[in-house]
Coordinates of C-alpha atoms in Angstrom, one line a residue:
Chain A
M1 CA -9.4 29.3 0.2
T2 CA -12.4 27.0 0.8
P3 CA -15.2 27.4 -1.8
S4 CA -18.7 27.8 -0.4
P5 CA -20.4 24.4 0.0
D6 CA -21.9 23.4 -3.3
K7 CA -25.4 22.0 -3.6
G8 CA -27.3 20.0 -6.2
A9 CA -26.0 19.8 -9.7
R10 CA -22.9 22.0 -8.9
R11 CA -21.8 19.6 -6.1
I12 CA -22.4 16.5 -8.3
T13 CA -20.4 18.0 -11.1
R14 CA -17.5 18.9 -8.9
L15 CA -17.5 15.4 -7.4
A16 CA -17.7 13.7 -10.8
L17 CA -14.9 15.9 -12.1
L18 CA -12.6 15.1 -9.1
T19 CA -13.5 11.4 -9.3
A20 CA -12.6 11.4 -13.0
I21 CA -9.3 13.2 -12.4
A22 CA -8.4 10.8 -9.5
L23 CA -9.3 7.7 -11.6
T24 CA -7.2 9.0 -14.5
I25 CA -4.2 9.6 -12.2
F26 CA -4.7 6.2 -10.7
M27 CA -4.8 4.4 -14.1
V28 CA -1.8 6.3 -15.5
E29 CA 0.2 5.5 -12.3
A30 CA -0.7 1.8 -12.6
Q31 CA 1.2 1.8 -15.9
I32 CA 4.4 3.0 -14.3
P33 CA 6.6 0.1 -13.1
V34 CA 7.6 0.3 -9.5
P35 CA 11.4 -0.3 -8.9
I36 CA 10.9 -1.6 -5.4
P37 CA 9.6 -5.2 -5.4
I38 CA 7.5 -5.0 -2.3
P39 CA 3.7 -5.4 -2.5
G40 CA 2.0 -2.1 -1.7
V41 CA 4.8 0.2 -2.5
K42 CA 3.7 2.9 -4.9
L43 CA 3.6 6.7 -5.4
G44 CA -0.1 6.9 -4.6
L45 CA -0.6 10.0 -6.8
A46 CA -4.4 9.7 -6.6
N47 CA -4.1 10.5 -2.9
I48 CA -3.5 14.2 -3.9
I49 CA -7.1 14.3 -4.9
T50 CA -8.2 12.6 -1.7
V51 CA -6.2 15.1 0.4
Y52 CA -7.6 18.0 -1.6
A53 CA -11.2 16.8 -1.2
V54 CA -11.0 16.1 2.5
F55 CA -9.4 19.6 3.3
V56 CA -11.1 21.8 0.7
L57 CA -14.5 20.1 0.2
S58 CA -15.9 18.0 3.0
R59 CA -15.1 14.6 4.6
R60 CA -18.3 13.1 3.2
D61 CA -17.6 14.2 -0.3
A62 CA -14.0 13.0 -0.1
L63 CA -15.3 9.6 1.0
L64 CA -17.7 9.4 -2.0
I65 CA -14.9 10.3 -4.4
L66 CA -12.6 7.7 -2.8
I67 CA -15.0 4.8 -2.8
V68 CA -16.1 5.4 -6.5
R69 CA -12.5 5.8 -7.6
V70 CA -11.3 2.7 -5.8
F71 CA -14.2 0.7 -7.2
L72 CA -13.9 1.9 -10.8
G73 CA -10.1 1.6 -10.6
S74 CA -10.4 -2.1 -9.8
V75 CA -13.0 -2.6 -12.6
F76 CA -10.9 -0.8 -15.2
S77 CA -7.6 -2.5 -14.2
G78 CA -9.4 -5.9 -14.3
Q79 CA -8.2 -6.8 -10.8
M80 CA -11.3 -7.3 -8.8
L81 CA -9.3 -9.2 -6.2
M82 CA -7.4 -6.0 -5.5
L83 CA -10.6 -4.2 -4.7
L84 CA -10.5 -5.6 -1.1
Y85 CA -7.0 -4.5 -0.5
S86 CA -7.5 -1.0 -2.0
M87 CA -10.8 -0.5 -0.1
G88 CA -9.2 -1.5 3.2
G89 CA -6.3 0.8 2.6
G90 CA -8.5 3.6 1.2
L91 CA -10.9 3.7 4.1
L92 CA -8.2 3.8 6.8
C93 CA -6.4 6.5 4.8
W94 CA -9.6 8.5 4.7
L95 CA -10.2 8.0 8.4
A96 CA -6.7 9.5 9.1
L97 CA -7.3 12.5 6.9
A98 CA -10.8 13.1 8.4
L99 CA -9.2 13.2 11.9
L100 CA -6.3 15.4 10.8
R101 CA -8.6 17.9 9.1
G102 CA -9.8 19.0 12.5
I103 CA -6.4 19.6 14.0
L104 CA -4.0 20.7 11.2
S105 CA -3.8 24.4 10.1
P106 CA -4.2 25.2 6.3
R107 CA -0.4 25.5 5.9
E108 CA 0.2 22.0 7.4
I109 CA -2.0 20.0 5.0
W110 CA 1.1 18.4 3.5
L111 CA 1.8 16.7 6.8
A112 CA -1.5 14.8 6.6
S113 CA -0.6 13.0 3.5
P114 CA 2.3 10.8 4.8
V115 CA 0.1 9.8 7.8
S116 CA -2.7 8.8 5.4
A117 CA -0.3 7.0 3.2
V118 CA 1.0 4.9 6.1
C119 CA -2.6 4.2 7.2
H120 CA -3.3 3.1 3.6
N121 CA -0.5 0.6 3.8
I122 CA -1.5 -0.6 7.3
G123 CA -5.1 -1.1 6.0
Q124 CA -3.9 -3.0 3.0
L125 CA -1.7 -5.2 5.2
L126 CA -4.5 -5.9 7.6
V127 CA -6.8 -7.0 4.7
A128 CA -3.9 -9.1 3.3
A129 CA -3.4 -10.7 6.7
A130 CA -7.1 -11.5 6.9
V131 CA -7.4 -12.8 3.4
M132 CA -4.3 -15.0 3.7
K133 CA -5.0 -15.9 7.3
T134 CA -1.4 -15.2 8.4
W135 CA 0.5 -12.4 10.1
A136 CA 3.6 -13.1 8.0
V137 CA 2.7 -10.2 5.7
L138 CA 3.3 -7.8 8.6
A139 CA 7.0 -8.4 7.9
Y140 CA 6.6 -5.8 5.2
L141 CA 5.3 -3.1 7.5
P142 CA 8.6 -1.3 8.2
Y143 CA 9.5 -1.2 4.5
L144 CA 6.0 0.1 3.6
L145 CA 6.2 2.6 6.4
I146 CA 9.4 4.2 5.1
A147 CA 8.1 4.1 1.5
G148 CA 4.7 5.4 2.6
V149 CA 6.2 8.4 4.4
A150 CA 8.4 9.3 1.4
S151 CA 5.7 9.0 -1.2
G152 CA 3.2 10.7 1.2
L153 CA 5.5 13.7 1.6
F154 CA 5.6 14.1 -2.1
T155 CA 1.9 13.8 -2.7
G156 CA 1.3 15.9 0.4
L157 CA 3.4 18.8 -1.0
C158 CA 1.6 18.4 -4.4
A159 CA -1.7 18.8 -2.6
Q160 CA -0.5 21.7 -0.5
F161 CA 0.7 23.6 -3.7
L162 CA -2.5 22.6 -5.5
I163 CA -4.7 24.0 -2.7
Q164 CA -2.8 27.2 -2.5
R165 CA -2.7 27.9 -6.2
L166 CA -6.4 26.9 -6.7
G167 CA -7.3 29.2 -3.9
R168 CA -6.0 32.2 -5.9
I169 CA -8.3 31.4 -8.8
P170 CA -11.6 33.3 -8.2
P171 CA -14.6 31.0 -8.3
S172 CA -16.7 31.3 -11.4
K173 CA -20.2 32.7 -11.0
Chain B
M1 CA 3.8 25.3 13.0
S2 CA 0.9 24.5 15.4
K3 CA 1.5 22.1 18.3
Y4 CA -0.6 19.4 16.4
G5 CA 1.6 19.9 13.3
K6 CA 4.7 19.5 15.4
G7 CA 3.2 16.4 17.0
V8 CA 2.3 14.8 13.7
A9 CA 5.8 15.6 12.3
A10 CA 7.5 14.1 15.4
L11 CA 5.3 11.0 15.1
L12 CA 6.3 10.5 11.5
I13 CA 10.0 10.9 12.2
L14 CA 9.8 8.5 15.1
A15 CA 8.0 5.9 13.0
V16 CA 10.5 6.2 10.1
A17 CA 13.4 6.0 12.6
A18 CA 11.9 2.9 14.2
S19 CA 11.3 1.2 10.9
A20 CA 14.8 2.0 9.6
G21 CA 16.2 0.5 12.8
W22 CA 14.1 -2.6 12.4
V23 CA 15.2 -3.0 8.8
W24 CA 18.8 -2.4 9.7
F25 CA 18.9 -5.0 12.5
N26 CA 16.5 -7.6 11.1
G27 CA 16.9 -7.2 7.3
H28 CA 19.5 -10.0 7.2
S29 CA 19.3 -12.9 9.5
A30 CA 20.9 -16.3 9.2
P31 CA 19.7 -18.6 6.4
G32 CA 16.6 -20.6 7.4
Q33 CA 16.1 -24.3 6.9
I34 CA 12.4 -24.8 6.3
L35 CA 10.4 -23.4 3.4
E36 CA 6.7 -23.2 4.0
I37 CA 4.4 -22.6 1.0
Y38 CA 0.9 -21.2 1.8
Q39 CA -1.9 -21.0 -0.7
N40 CA -5.2 -19.3 0.1
G41 CA -4.3 -19.2 3.7
Q42 CA -3.4 -22.9 4.0
L43 CA 0.0 -24.7 4.3
V44 CA 0.2 -26.7 1.1
E45 CA 3.9 -27.7 1.0
T46 CA 6.9 -27.8 3.4
V47 CA 10.4 -28.1 1.9
N48 CA 13.7 -28.8 3.8
L49 CA 16.1 -26.3 2.3
T50 CA 19.3 -27.9 3.7
Q51 CA 18.6 -31.1 1.6
S52 CA 17.9 -29.4 -1.7
G53 CA 20.9 -30.3 -3.7
Q54 CA 19.2 -30.5 -7.1
P55 CA 17.2 -27.4 -8.2
Q56 CA 13.5 -28.1 -7.5
T57 CA 10.5 -26.5 -9.0
I58 CA 7.0 -26.6 -7.5
V59 CA 4.0 -25.5 -9.6
L60 CA 1.0 -24.2 -7.6
E61 CA -2.3 -24.0 -9.4
G62 CA -4.9 -21.7 -8.0
D63 CA -8.4 -20.4 -8.8
N64 CA -9.3 -19.1 -12.3
G65 CA -6.2 -20.3 -14.0
A66 CA -3.8 -18.7 -11.5
E67 CA -0.4 -20.4 -11.5
N68 CA 2.8 -19.8 -9.5
T69 CA 6.1 -21.6 -10.1
V70 CA 8.5 -21.8 -7.1
L71 CA 12.1 -22.4 -7.7
I72 CA 14.4 -23.8 -5.0
Q73 CA 18.1 -24.0 -5.4
D74 CA 21.1 -24.0 -3.0
G75 CA 19.0 -23.2 0.0
Q76 CA 17.4 -20.2 -1.7
V77 CA 13.9 -19.7 -2.9
C78 CA 12.3 -17.5 -5.6
M79 CA 9.1 -17.2 -7.5
S80 CA 10.3 -17.9 -11.0
H81 CA 6.9 -17.4 -12.7
A82 CA 3.5 -16.1 -11.8
T83 CA 0.3 -15.3 -13.6
C84 CA -0.4 -12.3 -11.5
P85 CA -0.6 -8.9 -13.2
D86 CA 1.8 -6.9 -11.1
Q87 CA 4.7 -9.5 -10.9
V88 CA 5.9 -8.1 -7.6
C89 CA 6.6 -11.6 -6.3
V90 CA 8.7 -12.5 -9.3
N91 CA 10.7 -9.2 -9.2
Q92 CA 11.5 -9.8 -5.5
G93 CA 14.1 -12.4 -6.5
W94 CA 15.7 -14.8 -4.2
I95 CA 15.2 -15.1 -0.4
S96 CA 17.2 -17.3 1.9
D97 CA 16.2 -16.1 5.4
S98 CA 13.1 -15.4 7.4
A99 CA 13.4 -11.6 7.2
V100 CA 10.8 -11.0 4.5
P101 CA 8.5 -13.6 2.9
I102 CA 7.7 -13.6 -0.8
V103 CA 4.0 -12.7 -1.1
C104 CA 1.9 -12.9 -4.2
L105 CA -1.2 -10.9 -3.2
P106 CA -3.3 -11.5 -6.3
N107 CA -2.8 -15.3 -6.3
Q108 CA -2.7 -15.5 -2.5
V109 CA 0.6 -17.4 -2.3
I110 CA 3.1 -16.9 0.4
L111 CA 6.7 -18.4 0.5
Q112 CA 7.9 -18.2 4.1
I113 CA 11.2 -19.4 5.3
K114 CA 11.4 -20.5 9.0
G115 CA 14.3 -21.2 11.3
G116 CA 17.8 -19.8 11.2
G117 CA 17.2 -17.6 14.2
G118 CA 15.1 -15.0 12.4
T119 CA 13.3 -12.7 14.8
L120 CA 10.1 -12.8 12.8
D121 CA 9.3 -16.4 13.7
A122 CA 7.4 -15.3 16.8
I123 CA 5.2 -12.9 14.8
A124 CA 4.8 -15.2 11.8
G125 CA 3.9 -18.3 13.9

């Protein structure tokens, strides 16, 4: 299932490709209106790529993809203020996935995504609390937690199917 | 499923159940009396909601042309207009209790209602 570790140009190409895919998904999703008016609620489809990268590639490569995607996403959407929120959420999300990679079996990858989604929400809230200097934003936590688990299950199953299907494609020589 | 997988699943179910319970019991509290408006982390305005007979609008100007319009009517509060890109604060509609504040993340504005026996006062304080 796991491709042999890439080196040099091959690794760079793979990282660039995954970053481009994640950024595209991120930008397309930003155009979809969210029916629930609570800050931070979203599908988080780009997390599929993060989950894939953490479990199939390496923790380090996944972190590189995530940081570049979050940074470019903020640049392209013209919301540099959101960079702080996204980065706080993204880093905590990555941390959760990096820990879970060590303990979950290959068939349980889908379980990692809801945990990472909730961690993403918690990270965002902590940054918001720091920026606005108030804990009042934590009132959103229970709502974000339910939404995060629901959307995380969806993206997690997407990642699980993706990893299993891609594993059947023989690597090109 | 491995024991870790089961543990993670149990943790998720527990977290969702706790959140659902929290939302169920605290989602609607008694109407609050005091509206506090925070901008960039500072309290800029306090409005007594019990005295607001006439509809009242408060315009908050922020950095880089950011602007938020707060509408107060019949003890309720909403963000009627905002220059932020996502418009989450506007779409949230009216609030009248301390259960959930209206937050405009991009423009760093918070509309928080206090009083009325809301359980979040201790946290928000």
